[in-house]
Structure formats: C-alpha cells, structure tokens
mmCIF file of C-alpha atoms in Angstrom:
data_model
loop_
_atom_site.group_PDB
_atom_site.id
_atom_site.type_symbol
_atom_site.label_atom_id
_atom_site.label_comp_id
_atom_site.label_asym_id
_atom_site.label_seq_id
_atom_site.Cartn_x
_atom_site.Cartn_y
_atom_site.Cartn_z
ATOM 1 C CA UNK A 99 134.417 145.239 85.842
ATOM 2 C CA UNK A 100 131.945 147.747 86.219
ATOM 3 C CA UNK A 101 128.417 148.357 87.944
ATOM 4 C CA UNK A 102 125.125 149.058 85.790
ATOM 5 C CA UNK A 103 123.573 151.965 87.553
ATOM 6 C CA UNK A 104 119.725 152.549 85.341
ATOM 7 C CA UNK A 105 118.301 155.842 85.129
ATOM 8 C CA UNK A 106 121.658 157.040 87.200
ATOM 9 C CA UNK A 107 120.953 160.327 86.249
ATOM 10 C CA UNK A 108 117.756 160.840 89.076
ATOM 11 C CA UNK A 109 117.201 161.798 91.594
ATOM 12 C CA UNK A 110 118.114 158.932 94.006
ATOM 13 C CA UNK A 111 120.143 156.751 91.202
ATOM 14 C CA UNK A 112 122.697 160.364 90.502
ATOM 15 C CA UNK A 113 123.041 161.199 94.163
ATOM 16 C CA UNK A 114 124.098 156.604 94.391
ATOM 17 C CA UNK A 115 125.833 157.460 91.799
ATOM 18 C CA UNK A 116 128.011 160.148 93.416
ATOM 19 C CA UNK A 117 128.614 158.235 96.729
ATOM 20 C CA UNK A 118 129.474 155.079 94.349
ATOM 21 C CA UNK A 119 132.200 156.891 92.574
ATOM 22 C CA UNK A 120 133.002 158.889 95.658
ATOM 23 C CA UNK A 121 133.821 154.397 97.023
ATOM 24 C CA UNK A 122 135.976 154.064 94.405
ATOM 25 C CA UNK A 123 133.907 151.790 91.913
ATOM 26 C CA UNK A 124 133.663 152.252 88.492
ATOM 27 C CA UNK A 125 130.174 152.549 87.004
ATOM 28 C CA UNK A 126 128.226 152.687 84.266
ATOM 29 C CA UNK A 127 124.989 154.816 83.398
ATOM 30 C CA UNK A 128 121.458 154.200 81.324
ATOM 31 C CA UNK A 129 119.241 156.934 81.223
ATOM 32 C CA UNK A 130 116.931 158.436 78.878
ATOM 33 C CA UNK A 131 116.225 161.547 80.429
ATOM 34 C CA UNK A 132 112.559 160.905 80.736
ATOM 35 C CA UNK A 133 112.298 162.428 84.133
ATOM 36 C CA UNK A 134 116.216 163.830 84.402
ATOM 37 C CA UNK A 135 117.740 166.149 83.021
ATOM 38 C CA UNK A 136 121.167 165.379 81.279
ATOM 39 C CA UNK A 137 123.358 168.374 82.948
ATOM 40 C CA UNK A 138 123.179 166.114 86.516
ATOM 41 C CA UNK A 139 126.242 164.099 84.346
ATOM 42 C CA UNK A 140 128.538 167.077 84.410
ATOM 43 C CA UNK A 141 127.369 167.483 88.413
ATOM 44 C CA UNK A 142 128.162 163.940 89.015
ATOM 45 C CA UNK A 143 131.824 164.833 87.567
ATOM 46 C CA UNK A 144 132.676 167.996 89.031
ATOM 47 C CA UNK A 145 131.647 166.318 92.470
ATOM 48 C CA UNK A 146 133.384 163.784 92.216
ATOM 49 C CA UNK A 147 136.408 164.366 90.629
ATOM 50 C CA UNK A 148 135.772 161.568 88.085
ATOM 51 C CA UNK A 149 134.589 160.325 84.659
ATOM 52 C CA UNK A 150 132.635 156.926 83.732
ATOM 53 C CA UNK A 151 130.665 155.816 80.818
ATOM 54 C CA UNK A 152 126.955 157.112 79.861
ATOM 55 C CA UNK A 153 124.671 155.699 77.485
ATOM 56 C CA UNK A 154 120.981 157.785 76.395
ATOM 57 C CA UNK A 155 119.567 154.514 76.839
ATOM 58 C CA UNK A 156 115.561 153.334 76.984
ATOM 59 C CA UNK A 157 115.304 149.703 79.486
ATOM 60 C CA UNK A 158 112.203 148.607 77.010
ATOM 61 C CA UNK A 159 115.074 148.718 73.975
ATOM 62 C CA UNK A 160 116.402 145.336 74.511
ATOM 63 C CA UNK A 161 119.093 146.168 71.274
ATOM 64 C CA UNK A 162 120.606 148.741 73.573
ATOM 65 C CA UNK A 163 120.949 147.119 76.359
ATOM 66 C CA UNK A 164 122.609 144.389 74.239
ATOM 67 C CA UNK A 165 124.736 147.566 73.173
ATOM 68 C CA UNK A 166 125.533 148.214 76.898
ATOM 69 C CA UNK A 167 126.449 145.145 77.912
ATOM 70 C CA UNK A 168 128.695 143.986 74.974
ATOM 71 C CA UNK A 169 130.728 147.118 75.033
ATOM 72 C CA UNK A 170 131.255 146.786 78.482
ATOM 73 C CA UNK A 171 132.310 144.185 81.726
ATOM 74 C CA UNK A 172 129.596 144.312 83.722
ATOM 75 C CA UNK A 173 129.264 142.522 87.197
ATOM 76 C CA UNK A 174 126.342 144.124 88.887
ATOM 77 C CA UNK A 175 123.019 146.541 88.459
ATOM 78 C CA UNK A 176 121.095 148.878 90.792
ATOM 79 C CA UNK A 177 117.583 149.182 88.386
ATOM 80 C CA UNK A 178 116.211 152.856 89.665
ATOM 81 C CA UNK A 179 114.947 152.490 86.272
ATOM 82 C CA UNK A 180 111.082 152.960 86.012
ATOM 83 C CA UNK A 181 107.951 155.622 86.830
ATOM 84 C CA UNK A 182 107.063 156.873 89.942
ATOM 85 C CA UNK A 183 104.039 158.698 90.241
ATOM 86 C CA UNK A 184 101.176 157.706 91.757
ATOM 87 C CA UNK A 185 98.342 159.434 91.098
ATOM 88 C CA UNK A 186 99.783 158.965 87.348
ATOM 89 C CA UNK A 187 99.873 155.712 87.696
ATOM 90 C CA UNK A 188 96.163 155.397 88.063
ATOM 91 C CA UNK A 189 95.773 157.637 85.426
ATOM 92 C CA UNK A 190 97.394 155.808 82.629
ATOM 93 C CA UNK A 191 98.255 152.098 84.187
ATOM 94 C CA UNK A 192 99.537 150.802 80.241
ATOM 95 C CA UNK A 193 102.152 153.309 80.912
ATOM 96 C CA UNK A 194 102.861 152.401 84.086
ATOM 97 C CA UNK A 195 103.254 148.075 83.632
ATOM 98 C CA UNK A 196 104.853 148.589 80.270
ATOM 99 C CA UNK A 197 108.247 150.745 81.241
ATOM 100 C CA UNK A 198 108.180 149.397 84.640
ATOM 101 C CA UNK A 199 107.465 145.429 84.405
ATOM 102 C CA UNK A 200 108.179 145.207 80.445
ATOM 103 C CA UNK A 201 111.367 146.936 80.466
ATOM 104 C CA UNK A 202 112.927 145.528 83.864
ATOM 105 C CA UNK A 203 111.924 142.070 82.409
ATOM 106 C CA UNK A 204 113.797 143.255 79.163
ATOM 107 C CA UNK A 205 116.673 144.509 81.513
ATOM 108 C CA UNK A 206 116.483 140.351 83.461
ATOM 109 C CA UNK A 207 117.021 138.899 80.027
ATOM 110 C CA UNK A 208 119.661 140.567 78.818
ATOM 111 C CA UNK A 209 121.943 139.988 82.164
ATOM 112 C CA UNK A 210 120.674 136.448 82.262
ATOM 113 C CA UNK A 211 122.084 136.405 78.021
ATOM 114 C CA UNK A 212 125.657 138.166 79.129
ATOM 115 C CA UNK A 213 125.917 136.058 82.360
ATOM 116 C CA UNK A 214 126.004 139.237 85.250
ATOM 117 C CA UNK A 215 123.848 137.609 87.835
ATOM 118 C CA UNK A 216 123.469 140.681 91.156
ATOM 119 C CA UNK A 217 121.037 142.987 90.755
ATOM 120 C CA UNK A 218 119.757 146.026 93.471
ATOM 121 C CA UNK A 219 116.048 146.722 92.558
ATOM 122 C CA UNK A 220 115.166 149.711 93.498
ATOM 123 C CA UNK A 221 111.644 149.018 95.426
ATOM 124 C CA UNK A 222 109.283 150.732 97.322
ATOM 125 C CA UNK A 223 107.164 150.672 100.711
ATOM 126 C CA UNK A 224 103.624 151.045 98.587
ATOM 127 C CA UNK A 225 103.640 147.210 98.727
ATOM 128 C CA UNK A 226 102.574 147.471 101.600
ATOM 129 C CA UNK A 227 100.073 149.551 100.922
ATOM 130 C CA UNK A 228 97.194 150.616 104.315
ATOM 131 C CA UNK A 229 99.653 148.609 107.540
ATOM 132 C CA UNK A 230 97.645 147.747 110.107
ATOM 133 C CA UNK A 231 100.603 148.397 112.352
ATOM 134 C CA UNK A 232 103.154 150.224 112.558
ATOM 135 C CA UNK A 233 106.653 150.400 112.196
ATOM 136 C CA UNK A 234 106.452 147.678 108.993
ATOM 137 C CA UNK A 235 109.060 145.090 108.496
ATOM 138 C CA UNK A 236 110.043 143.338 105.551
ATOM 139 C CA UNK A 237 107.586 140.145 106.789
ATOM 140 C CA UNK A 238 104.800 142.615 107.194
ATOM 141 C CA UNK A 239 102.297 141.932 104.759
ATOM 142 C CA UNK A 240 101.828 143.262 101.299
ATOM 143 C CA UNK A 241 98.972 144.783 98.992
ATOM 144 C CA UNK A 242 99.448 146.787 96.883
ATOM 145 C CA UNK A 243 97.361 150.294 96.007
ATOM 146 C CA UNK A 244 98.178 151.364 92.581
ATOM 147 C CA UNK A 245 99.769 150.641 90.130
ATOM 148 C CA UNK A 246 102.968 152.229 90.086
ATOM 149 C CA UNK A 247 102.614 150.531 93.941
ATOM 150 C CA UNK A 248 101.593 146.906 92.069
ATOM 151 C CA UNK A 249 104.751 146.803 89.363
ATOM 152 C CA UNK A 250 107.190 147.233 92.419
ATOM 153 C CA UNK A 251 105.540 144.202 93.713
ATOM 154 C CA UNK A 252 105.424 142.384 90.583
ATOM 155 C CA UNK A 253 108.892 143.120 89.994
ATOM 156 C CA UNK A 254 109.891 142.181 93.121
ATOM 157 C CA UNK A 255 108.324 138.270 92.643
ATOM 158 C CA UNK A 256 109.453 137.694 89.392
ATOM 159 C CA UNK A 257 113.376 138.998 90.879
ATOM 160 C CA UNK A 258 112.515 135.810 93.175
ATOM 161 C CA UNK A 259 110.780 133.381 90.792
ATOM 162 C CA UNK A 260 114.650 134.099 89.138
ATOM 163 C CA UNK A 261 116.142 133.851 92.014
ATOM 164 C CA UNK A 262 114.675 130.159 92.941
ATOM 165 C CA UNK A 263 115.103 128.982 88.911
ATOM 166 C CA UNK A 264 118.681 130.028 88.968
ATOM 167 C CA UNK A 265 120.563 129.650 92.158
ATOM 168 C CA UNK A 266 123.628 131.466 90.301
ATOM 169 C CA UNK A 267 121.545 134.902 90.859
ATOM 170 C CA UNK A 268 121.846 137.885 93.754
ATOM 171 C CA UNK A 269 119.663 139.646 94.280
ATOM 172 C CA UNK A 270 118.871 142.605 96.095
ATOM 173 C CA UNK A 271 115.449 144.119 97.184
ATOM 174 C CA UNK A 272 115.421 147.892 98.531
ATOM 175 C CA UNK A 273 112.230 149.104 99.897
ATOM 176 C CA UNK A 274 112.804 152.897 100.133
ATOM 177 C CA UNK A 275 109.983 154.634 102.475
ATOM 178 C CA UNK A 276 110.288 158.991 101.596
ATOM 179 C CA UNK A 277 113.255 159.690 100.354
ATOM 180 C CA UNK A 278 113.899 163.481 100.574
ATOM 181 C CA UNK A 279 116.983 165.975 100.877
ATOM 182 C CA UNK A 280 119.956 166.942 98.768
ATOM 183 C CA UNK A 281 123.454 166.694 98.394
ATOM 184 C CA UNK A 282 125.150 168.504 100.703
ATOM 185 C CA UNK A 283 126.839 171.525 98.473
ATOM 186 C CA UNK A 284 123.428 172.101 96.439
ATOM 187 C CA UNK A 285 123.684 171.508 93.006
ATOM 188 C CA UNK A 286 122.752 168.355 93.143
ATOM 189 C CA UNK A 287 118.592 167.726 94.216
ATOM 190 C CA UNK A 288 115.330 166.608 93.658
ATOM 191 C CA UNK A 289 114.001 167.838 90.395
ATOM 192 C CA UNK A 290 111.551 166.544 88.823
ATOM 193 C CA UNK A 291 110.598 167.050 85.328
ATOM 194 C CA UNK A 292 106.727 168.926 85.057
ATOM 195 C CA UNK A 293 104.588 169.124 88.288
ATOM 196 C CA UNK A 294 106.240 167.474 91.284
ATOM 197 C CA UNK A 295 104.649 164.808 93.006
ATOM 198 C CA UNK A 296 106.595 164.418 96.042
ATOM 199 C CA UNK A 297 106.165 166.480 99.544
ATOM 200 C CA UNK A 298 109.254 168.014 99.951
ATOM 201 C CA UNK A 299 109.832 169.829 96.009
ATOM 202 C CA UNK A 300 105.538 170.714 96.530
ATOM 203 C CA UNK A 301 106.685 172.111 99.962
ATOM 204 C CA UNK A 302 109.590 174.042 98.131
ATOM 205 C CA UNK A 303 107.625 175.093 95.855
ATOM 206 C CA UNK A 304 105.007 177.028 97.888
ATOM 207 C CA UNK A 305 108.563 178.672 100.254
ATOM 208 C CA UNK A 306 110.197 179.446 96.633
ATOM 209 C CA UNK A 307 106.435 181.247 95.799
ATOM 210 C CA UNK A 308 105.595 179.380 92.252
ATOM 211 C CA UNK A 309 102.671 177.986 94.383
ATOM 212 C CA UNK A 310 100.568 180.350 96.422
ATOM 213 C CA UNK A 311 99.639 177.550 98.719
ATOM 214 C CA UNK A 312 100.448 174.052 99.949
ATOM 215 C CA UNK A 313 98.160 171.537 99.893
ATOM 216 C CA UNK A 314 97.829 169.125 102.814
ATOM 217 C CA UNK A 315 95.479 166.340 102.307
ATOM 218 C CA UNK A 316 93.394 166.023 105.054
ATOM 219 C CA UNK A 317 93.837 166.395 108.351
ATOM 220 C CA UNK A 318 91.278 163.790 110.295
ATOM 221 C CA UNK A 319 93.022 160.639 109.568
ATOM 222 C CA UNK A 320 94.038 158.793 113.348
ATOM 223 C CA UNK A 321 96.717 160.274 113.939
ATOM 224 C CA UNK A 322 97.935 163.039 116.775
ATOM 225 C CA UNK A 323 97.828 165.683 114.570
ATOM 226 C CA UNK A 324 95.086 164.472 111.790
ATOM 227 C CA UNK A 325 97.321 164.238 108.723
ATOM 228 C CA UNK A 326 99.301 161.205 107.603
ATOM 229 C CA UNK A 327 102.954 160.671 109.236
ATOM 230 C CA UNK A 328 105.699 158.624 106.708
ATOM 231 C CA UNK A 329 109.180 157.674 107.063
ATOM 232 C CA UNK A 330 111.408 160.651 105.732
ATOM 233 C CA UNK A 331 115.272 159.581 104.409
ATOM 234 C CA UNK A 332 117.627 161.218 103.552
ATOM 235 C CA UNK A 333 118.778 160.960 99.751
ATOM 236 C CA UNK A 334 122.172 160.533 100.656
ATOM 237 C CA UNK A 335 121.631 158.044 103.838
ATOM 238 C CA UNK A 336 119.331 155.842 100.842
ATOM 239 C CA UNK A 337 122.340 155.967 98.007
ATOM 240 C CA UNK A 338 124.928 154.466 101.105
ATOM 241 C CA UNK A 339 122.540 152.054 101.534
ATOM 242 C CA UNK A 340 122.773 150.568 97.976
ATOM 243 C CA UNK A 341 126.947 150.198 98.596
ATOM 244 C CA UNK A 342 125.842 148.672 101.063
ATOM 245 C CA UNK A 343 123.694 146.068 99.672
ATOM 246 C CA UNK A 344 126.777 145.728 96.647
ATOM 247 C CA UNK A 345 128.834 144.716 99.106
ATOM 248 C CA UNK A 346 126.996 142.217 101.527
ATOM 249 C CA UNK A 347 125.399 140.087 98.033
ATOM 250 C CA UNK A 348 124.806 136.385 98.436
ATOM 251 C CA UNK A 349 122.684 134.270 96.113
ATOM 252 C CA UNK A 350 118.978 134.183 96.403
ATOM 253 C CA UNK A 351 116.496 136.998 96.863
ATOM 254 C CA UNK A 352 116.773 139.027 99.950
ATOM 255 C CA UNK A 353 114.529 142.242 100.585
ATOM 256 C CA UNK A 354 114.698 145.011 103.315
ATOM 257 C CA UNK A 355 113.416 147.793 104.036
ATOM 258 C CA UNK A 356 115.620 151.471 103.875
ATOM 259 C CA UNK A 357 114.261 153.623 106.390
ATOM 260 C CA UNK A 358 115.336 155.864 110.187
ATOM 261 C CA UNK A 359 112.171 153.947 111.456
ATOM 262 C CA UNK A 360 110.642 157.022 112.791
ATOM 263 C CA UNK A 361 107.239 158.773 111.678
ATOM 264 C CA UNK A 362 106.774 162.832 110.447
ATOM 265 C CA UNK A 363 103.084 163.871 109.611
ATOM 266 C CA UNK A 364 102.924 166.550 106.946
ATOM 267 C CA UNK A 365 102.138 168.742 109.715
ATOM 268 C CA UNK A 366 105.366 168.198 111.629
ATOM 269 C CA UNK A 367 107.408 168.079 108.137
ATOM 270 C CA UNK A 368 106.224 172.091 107.616
ATOM 271 C CA UNK A 369 106.754 173.170 110.732
ATOM 272 C CA UNK A 370 111.166 171.674 110.649
ATOM 273 C CA UNK A 371 110.929 173.265 107.233
ATOM 274 C CA UNK A 372 109.991 176.525 108.603
ATOM 275 C CA UNK A 373 112.222 176.372 111.719
ATOM 276 C CA UNK A 374 115.389 174.797 109.837
ATOM 277 C CA UNK A 375 115.394 177.231 107.185
ATOM 278 C CA UNK A 376 113.305 180.623 108.761
ATOM 279 C CA UNK A 377 111.071 180.808 105.967
ATOM 280 C CA UNK A 378 107.581 181.780 105.266
ATOM 281 C CA UNK A 379 105.556 178.024 104.245
ATOM 282 C CA UNK A 380 101.208 178.907 102.925
ATOM 283 C CA UNK A 381 99.217 175.861 103.510
ATOM 284 C CA UNK A 382 95.909 175.221 103.065
ATOM 285 C CA UNK A 383 94.271 171.815 103.987
ATOM 286 C CA UNK A 384 92.251 169.787 101.550
ATOM 287 C CA UNK A 385 90.647 166.952 100.750
ATOM 288 C CA UNK A 386 91.659 163.506 101.144
ATOM 289 C CA UNK A 387 93.352 161.265 98.478
ATOM 290 C CA UNK A 388 92.535 158.575 98.338
ATOM 291 C CA UNK A 389 94.936 155.762 98.577
ATOM 292 C CA UNK A 390 96.345 157.276 100.993
ATOM 293 C CA UNK A 391 97.396 155.501 104.040
ATOM 294 C CA UNK A 392 97.402 157.029 107.433
ATOM 295 C CA UNK A 393 100.392 155.618 108.839
ATOM 296 C CA UNK A 394 103.557 154.006 107.370
ATOM 297 C CA UNK A 395 106.923 154.407 108.748
ATOM 298 C CA UNK A 396 109.774 151.193 109.003
ATOM 299 C CA UNK A 397 111.378 148.843 110.940
ATOM 300 C CA UNK A 398 114.446 148.875 109.133
ATOM 301 C CA UNK A 399 116.997 147.030 111.974
ATOM 302 C CA UNK A 400 117.504 144.572 109.162
ATOM 303 C CA UNK A 401 118.971 146.752 107.142
ATOM 304 C CA UNK A 402 121.355 147.273 110.463
ATOM 305 C CA UNK A 403 121.871 143.987 111.686
ATOM 306 C CA UNK A 404 122.834 142.420 107.753
ATOM 307 C CA UNK A 405 124.430 145.112 105.844
ATOM 308 C CA UNK A 406 126.130 147.361 108.285
ATOM 309 C CA UNK A 407 123.507 149.664 107.318
ATOM 310 C CA UNK A 408 122.408 153.028 109.820
ATOM 311 C CA UNK A 409 120.216 155.575 108.498
ATOM 312 C CA UNK A 410 121.970 158.787 109.852
ATOM 313 C CA UNK A 411 120.925 162.558 108.986
ATOM 314 C CA UNK A 412 117.231 163.816 111.703
ATOM 315 C CA UNK A 413 115.339 166.047 109.435
ATOM 316 C CA UNK A 414 116.330 169.098 109.746
ATOM 317 C CA UNK A 415 119.278 167.596 107.581
ATOM 318 C CA UNK A 416 117.294 166.699 105.403
ATOM 319 C CA UNK A 417 114.730 170.382 104.924
ATOM 320 C CA UNK A 418 118.385 172.168 104.677
ATOM 321 C CA UNK A 419 120.084 170.400 102.270
ATOM 322 C CA UNK A 420 117.005 170.408 100.758
ATOM 323 C CA UNK A 421 116.360 174.617 100.750
ATOM 324 C CA UNK A 422 119.803 175.221 100.048
ATOM 325 C CA UNK A 423 119.253 172.880 96.334
ATOM 326 C CA UNK A 424 116.556 175.246 95.848
ATOM 327 C CA UNK A 425 118.229 178.591 96.730
ATOM 328 C CA UNK A 426 120.846 177.561 93.778
ATOM 329 C CA UNK A 427 118.488 176.372 91.385
ATOM 330 C CA UNK A 428 116.940 180.291 91.958
ATOM 331 C CA UNK A 429 119.842 181.757 91.277
ATOM 332 C CA UNK A 430 121.639 180.049 88.901
ATOM 333 C CA UNK A 431 118.153 180.681 86.973
ATOM 334 C CA UNK A 432 118.027 184.355 88.036
ATOM 335 C CA UNK A 433 122.159 184.451 86.954
#
C-alpha cells in the first residue's frame, strides 16, 4: 500500500516526501517537472536512504494516471501538483483553470474509479483574500483576489461536494500560509524554474548579487512599518503537517490552517535574514502590487487540537536554512 504524491518533486512536495520516507511510509511520486527538476528525486533518495517509484506524468493526462493506479496499490493521495504564481495566473487565467481545476478533476475521477478515496489537498491562504480581521481561522470569510486563489477555492468546493455525495471519501484541505526555508542539509530547497515569484527566492537572488536589489512593494500599508505582514512557516514544519493529516483522516471534508500564528512584515524578514546570515541585502521601495493584502496570518489552533501538529521552527531557522541552500547551490554551480 502506497501514498501517491502528485507534484512530489516540487518545493513543498519534495520536503514532504523526505518526511514521509523518514516516517517509514511507502510513496510513489508523479511529476511533470513544469516547476521542478529531476535531480530532486536523487536528492530525496540520498537524504533518506530509501527508494520509491516515480512516474513522469501530468495530472491532466487521464491515461497516465490510470496507469499509475493500475500498477500500484494506492491507498492515499497527497495532491500538490498545480501552477502557483499569482501574477502569472492573472495574466494567463485559462492556463491556471485548465491545469489546476481540470487536472484535479481528472485525478479525482481516477481515484474514484480505483476506489482510492483518501485525499490530502494542497490549498492556500489566498482563499482568504484581504481579511478584515486577523488572525484568520478556518471559519473566516473566503474571498479570492486572483485566478490562482480561485482555483484553490474551486477545488476545495469540488472536494466538499464529492464528500457530500459519497460518504466513503475522506478529504483534508490544508490551507498553507507562506512556506520558506529548506532542508537542514542545504541540499533541498525552493528552486523554481524561471523567474521566482515568492519573497525568499528573490531575497536569495539579491543576497547572492544575481539582482541589484530587492523590490519591497509598498511601504504605506496600515501596518507598523508600512509593509505587508504575512505568516511565514518553515517548509519542514509544513511537510510534517501532511503526515499529521494522513494520520488523523476521517470521513468527510475537513479544513486546517497550517501556519505559525505569527505575522512578520517584509522589512522584518529582510532584517532577520541580514542578522541571521550576516549578509548585506540591498532593497528599494517600489509601488504597491494590485491585490496584495496588508495583513494575513493564521490561527492554527484547530490543527494543533485535532491533528496534534504545531509549527516548531522560527524565523531565524527559516532564514539560515534558506541561505545554506543558496550557498550550497552556488558552490555546486562554481565547481
């Protein structure tokens, strides 16, 4: 019996695979490398000392998924596969709706056909939009601001409807806040294809001198230092949240916030990174980006209460592990 990990070579997926293997689970990874790299698979094996089956497959390809299920006894699925860049989703909405929503529908159809009805879905705090009050709980109002967030909310609703129609389904919807950090070895981290969109990879580019300076989008928000506040969570803590979710699955659809419950502003992250790693980090204030919420951080108490999970790693560890990954990556490139 195995767990299928869609998008398992990606940033969060790869760290979750490491934690699952270290926990003694049997996994199968499916990935099309649209935003990941094949070498990650070898790194996972080397870090854990364990092997696994891999399929290069797209979740929109029904025949490929049917092959995976027919060749393996899959009992649970953790679904990471999907496009995730907010700005890109605004520019190419059809691309996002097709891949994220249609791909998830295909996956659910194949799971249903093979009587595999246990799913952990990678959702997002973007479903909260611009929250009126923080911290946000699972019962806070939902309002998406972009196609990416809309795809996450649509898939959540599809999963709920599926559970309502068939009581055999167990679906856990995990709303991530802002994952950062890397494996403590420095060998696994956030390494997107193309131009990065998230704050930490851009910070790393500025710290390495790959870009002249970091853009801080807006310093006139209603926050203590004028910059946006977010809940940053170490990717290893996030990965462990998936093991907790698998171990506590129950019939129906349940939703959980995975965050630290503490918000940091962009400038606080910059200063923490400089202090922790003793590096310079040039930045400039740029105009606001449309659709950015001033404040968003989680109330994670439901996950602690029902899953027995709590984030343990602080902001200094997030910054240190991220920089260790960037430095190792630089040394590998130079050798």
